[in-house]
PDB file of C-alpha atoms in Angstrom:
ATOM      1  CA  MET C 409     204.976 104.568 106.053  1.00 87.00           C
ATOM      2  CA  ASP C 410     203.989 108.076 105.499  1.00 87.00           C
ATOM      3  CA  ILE C 411     203.264 110.177 108.855  1.00 89.00           C
ATOM      4  CA  THR C 412     201.280 113.227 108.185  1.00 89.00           C
ATOM      5  CA  LEU C 413     199.645 115.651 110.188  1.00 82.00           C
ATOM      6  CA  HIS C 414     196.868 117.247 109.769  1.00 81.00           C
ATOM      7  CA  PHE C 415     195.658 121.396 110.755  1.00 73.00           C
ATOM      8  CA  CYS C 416     192.789 121.269 112.280  1.00 70.00           C
ATOM      9  CA  GLN C 417     191.658 124.872 112.856  1.00 66.00           C
ATOM     10  CA  GLY C 418     188.198 123.094 114.732  1.00 62.00           C
ATOM     11  CA  ASN C 419     185.149 121.359 114.851  1.00 62.00           C
ATOM     12  CA  LEU C 420     183.383 121.901 117.916  1.00 58.00           C
ATOM     13  CA  ARG C 421     179.040 121.408 117.057  1.00 53.00           C
ATOM     14  CA  SER C 422     179.601 123.012 113.956  1.00 54.00           C
ATOM     15  CA  LYS C 423     182.029 126.155 115.258  1.00 58.00           C
ATOM     16  CA  LYS C 424     185.883 126.595 114.577  1.00 59.00           C
ATOM     17  CA  PHE C 425     188.530 127.395 117.575  1.00 57.00           C
ATOM     18  CA  TYR C 426     190.678 130.105 115.717  1.00 56.00           C
ATOM     19  CA  ASP C 427     190.825 131.293 111.949  1.00 59.00           C
ATOM     20  CA  ALA C 428     194.368 131.477 110.580  1.00 61.00           C
ATOM     21  CA  LYS C 429     195.552 131.343 107.380  1.00 68.00           C
ATOM     22  CA  TYR C 430     198.175 129.216 105.931  1.00 72.00           C
ATOM     23  CA  ASP C 431     202.277 129.599 106.066  1.00 71.00           C
ATOM     24  CA  GLY C 432     204.785 128.512 103.278  1.00 72.00           C
ATOM     25  CA  LEU C 433     207.293 127.148 106.615  1.00 77.00           C
ATOM     26  CA  ILE C 434     205.011 124.587 107.325  1.00 82.00           C
ATOM     27  CA  PHE C 435     206.942 122.750 104.913  1.00 87.00           C
ATOM     28  CA  GLN C 436     209.629 122.976 107.292  1.00 88.00           C
ATOM     29  CA  LEU C 437     208.430 120.403 109.781  1.00 89.00           C
ATOM     30  CA  PRO C 438     209.423 116.849 109.108  1.00 92.00           C
ATOM     31  CA  PHE C 439     206.004 115.583 107.623  1.00 93.00           C
ATOM     32  CA  SER C 440     206.101 113.630 104.107  1.00 92.00           C
ATOM     33  CA  GLY C 441     202.248 114.681 104.327  1.00 91.00           C
ATOM     34  CA  PHE C 442     199.750 117.536 105.408  1.00 88.00           C
ATOM     35  CA  PHE C 443     195.707 117.355 105.499  1.00 88.00           C
ATOM     36  CA  MET C 444     195.249 120.844 105.388  1.00 86.00           C
ATOM     37  CA  GLU C 445     191.889 122.344 105.448  1.00 82.00           C
ATOM     38  CA  PHE C 446     190.903 124.572 102.232  1.00 77.00           C
ATOM     39  CA  ASP C 447     187.108 124.701 102.068  1.00 65.00           C
ATOM     40  CA  ASP C 448     186.936 128.438 102.910  1.00 62.00           C
ATOM     41  CA  GLU C 449     187.694 129.815  99.746  1.00 60.00           C
ATOM     42  CA  LYS C 450     190.184 132.461 101.787  1.00 55.00           C
ATOM     43  CA  TYR C 451     192.347 129.941 102.335  1.00 57.00           C
ATOM     44  CA  CYS C 452     193.108 128.269  98.773  1.00 61.00           C
ATOM     45  CA  ASN C 453     195.895 130.350  98.674  1.00 76.00           C
ATOM     46  CA  PHE C 454     197.453 127.052  96.843  1.00 86.00           C
ATOM     47  CA  SER C 455     200.774 128.991  95.436  1.00 87.00           C
ATOM     48  CA  LEU C 456     201.973 128.725  99.164  1.00 86.00           C
ATOM     49  CA  LEU C 457     201.888 124.341  97.926  1.00 89.00           C
ATOM     50  CA  GLU C 458     204.958 125.343  95.845  1.00 89.00           C
ATOM     51  CA  LYS C 459     206.957 125.707  99.276  1.00 89.00           C
ATOM     52  CA  ARG C 460     206.643 122.300 100.094  1.00 89.00           C
ATOM     53  CA  GLN C 461     209.407 119.789 100.139  1.00 89.00           C
ATOM     54  CA  GLY C 462     207.972 116.729  98.391  1.00 89.00           C
ATOM     55  CA  GLN C 463     205.193 116.290 101.206  1.00 91.00           C
ATOM     56  CA  LYS C 464     201.890 114.595  99.949  1.00 91.00           C
ATOM     57  CA  ILE C 465     198.832 117.077 100.260  1.00 89.00           C
ATOM     58  CA  VAL C 466     195.311 116.075 101.102  1.00 90.00           C
ATOM     59  CA  LEU C 467     192.919 119.003 100.091  1.00 90.00           C
ATOM     60  CA  GLY C 468     190.608 119.256 102.267  1.00 88.00           C
ATOM     61  CA  LEU C 469     187.826 120.996  99.600  1.00 89.00           C
ATOM     62  CA  VAL C 470     184.324 119.891 101.231  1.00 90.00           C
ATOM     63  CA  ASN C 471     182.992 121.410 104.711  1.00 86.00           C
ATOM     64  CA  THR C 472     181.778 118.768 107.358  1.00 85.00           C
ATOM     65  CA  GLN C 473     179.979 121.846 109.356  1.00 80.00           C
ATOM     66  CA  SER C 474     176.742 122.294 107.322  1.00 85.00           C
ATOM     67  CA  ASP C 475     174.376 120.139 105.372  1.00 88.00           C
ATOM     68  CA  GLU C 476     175.087 123.058 102.098  1.00 91.00           C
ATOM     69  CA  LEU C 477     176.519 120.924  99.492  1.00 94.00           C
ATOM     70  CA  GLU C 478     179.439 122.579  97.816  1.00 92.00           C
ATOM     71  CA  ASP C 479     179.238 123.083  93.893  1.00 93.00           C
ATOM     72  CA  LYS C 480     181.138 120.348  92.281  1.00 93.00           C
ATOM     73  CA  GLU C 481     182.178 123.019  89.482  1.00 92.00           C
ATOM     74  CA  VAL C 482     183.860 124.771  91.529  1.00 90.00           C
ATOM     75  CA  LEU C 483     185.374 122.666  93.444  1.00 91.00           C
ATOM     76  CA  LEU C 484     187.091 121.139  90.369  1.00 91.00           C
ATOM     77  CA  LYS C 485     188.277 124.801  89.184  1.00 90.00           C
ATOM     78  CA  CYS C 486     189.863 124.388  92.747  1.00 88.00           C
ATOM     79  CA  LEU C 487     191.201 121.740  92.118  1.00 89.00           C
ATOM     80  CA  GLU C 488     192.679 122.868  88.834  1.00 90.00           C
ATOM     81  CA  GLU C 489     193.863 125.899  90.855  1.00 89.00           C
ATOM     82  CA  ALA C 490     196.053 123.684  93.019  1.00 90.00           C
ATOM     83  CA  ASN C 491     197.189 121.930  89.543  1.00 90.00           C
ATOM     84  CA  LYS C 492     199.221 124.649  88.890  1.00 92.00           C
ATOM     85  CA  HIS C 493     201.498 124.814  91.576  1.00 91.00           C
ATOM     86  CA  VAL C 494     202.003 121.169  92.339  1.00 89.00           C
ATOM     87  CA  ASP C 495     202.069 117.752  90.585  1.00 88.00           C
ATOM     88  CA  PRO C 496     198.908 116.279  90.504  1.00 87.00           C
ATOM     89  CA  LYS C 497     200.405 112.944  91.746  1.00 86.00           C
ATOM     90  CA  GLN C 498     200.758 114.590  95.203  1.00 86.00           C
ATOM     91  CA  ILE C 499     197.476 115.532  95.832  1.00 87.00           C
ATOM     92  CA  CYS C 500     194.925 113.816  97.828  1.00 88.00           C
ATOM     93  CA  ILE C 501     190.736 115.341  98.427  1.00 89.00           C
ATOM     94  CA  ALA C 502     188.707 114.286 101.265  1.00 90.00           C
ATOM     95  CA  THR C 503     186.618 116.959 103.098  1.00 88.00           C
ATOM     96  CA  GLN C 504     187.905 119.361 105.690  1.00 83.00           C
ATOM     97  CA  CYS C 505     187.722 117.201 108.788  1.00 78.00           C
ATOM     98  CA  GLY C 506     186.112 115.017 110.428  1.00 75.00           C
ATOM     99  CA  PHE C 507     182.529 114.803 110.964  1.00 74.00           C
ATOM    100  CA  ALA C 508     183.122 115.643 114.542  1.00 69.00           C
ATOM    101  CA  SER C 509     185.716 116.428 116.729  1.00 62.00           C
ATOM    102  CA  THR C 510     183.824 115.219 120.095  1.00 63.00           C
ATOM    103  CA  GLU C 511     180.800 113.488 120.494  1.00 64.00           C
ATOM    104  CA  ALA C 512     178.947 116.418 120.356  1.00 65.00           C
ATOM    105  CA  GLY C 513     179.036 116.321 116.639  1.00 68.00           C
ATOM    106  CA  ASN C 514     178.346 118.721 114.553  1.00 71.00           C
ATOM    107  CA  LEU C 515     175.233 120.590 112.571  1.00 77.00           C
ATOM    108  CA  ILE C 516     175.196 118.219 110.113  1.00 83.00           C
ATOM    109  CA  SER C 517     172.786 115.754 109.288  1.00 85.00           C
ATOM    110  CA  GLU C 518     173.709 111.583 108.237  1.00 86.00           C
ATOM    111  CA  GLU C 519     171.975 112.263 104.835  1.00 93.00           C
ATOM    112  CA  GLY C 520     174.279 115.545 104.215  1.00 91.00           C
ATOM    113  CA  GLN C 521     177.118 113.723 105.534  1.00 90.00           C
ATOM    114  CA  TRP C 522     176.804 110.780 102.835  1.00 95.00           C
ATOM    115  CA  ARG C 523     176.484 113.461 100.684  1.00 95.00           C
ATOM    116  CA  LYS C 524     179.506 114.857 101.455  1.00 93.00           C
ATOM    117  CA  LEU C 525     181.479 111.852 101.167  1.00 95.00           C
ATOM    118  CA  ASP C 526     179.498 111.048  97.600  1.00 96.00           C
ATOM    119  CA  LEU C 527     180.914 114.530  96.189  1.00 96.00           C
ATOM    120  CA  VAL C 528     184.548 113.309  97.537  1.00 94.00           C
ATOM    121  CA  HIS C 529     184.454 110.624  95.368  1.00 94.00           C
ATOM    122  CA  GLU C 530     182.535 111.992  92.019  1.00 93.00           C
ATOM    123  CA  LEU C 531     185.719 114.628  92.012  1.00 91.00           C
ATOM    124  CA  ALA C 532     187.976 111.730  92.398  1.00 88.00           C
ATOM    125  CA  GLU C 533     186.494 110.256  89.673  1.00 87.00           C
ATOM    126  CA  SER C 534     186.525 113.207  87.798  1.00 83.00           C
ATOM    127  CA  LEU C 535     190.287 113.513  88.456  1.00 77.00           C
ATOM    128  CA  ASN C 536     190.998 110.132  87.406  1.00 73.00           C
ATOM    129  CA  ALA C 537     188.853 110.007  84.087  1.00 63.00           C
TER     130      ALA C 537
END
């Protein structure tokens, strides 16, 4: 069994609760994997992944707070950059968080949510090709 930790920056009505960057010290925590939000360019410093101690990483690349769909090619470049710092077999991809942390949800339509999930699936298929 894997025990993982999700670093959530908040997800209430499409607003984050805090704005902080990751530190390599997180990999000293006793978890076998981490769900990390990388849906904002300022958080995409993948070099910190070199400090992990064998843990699996779920890269939350797709934002769940708006209907705006990310550019697949930009996300593939992010994955290429992450692969420079960690074995691709240790990386998973996902949305940055769930589509709602509370019953109130986020300001994203159901159609937008499905498009985001389709994008994650397309990214995974591209990597497995």
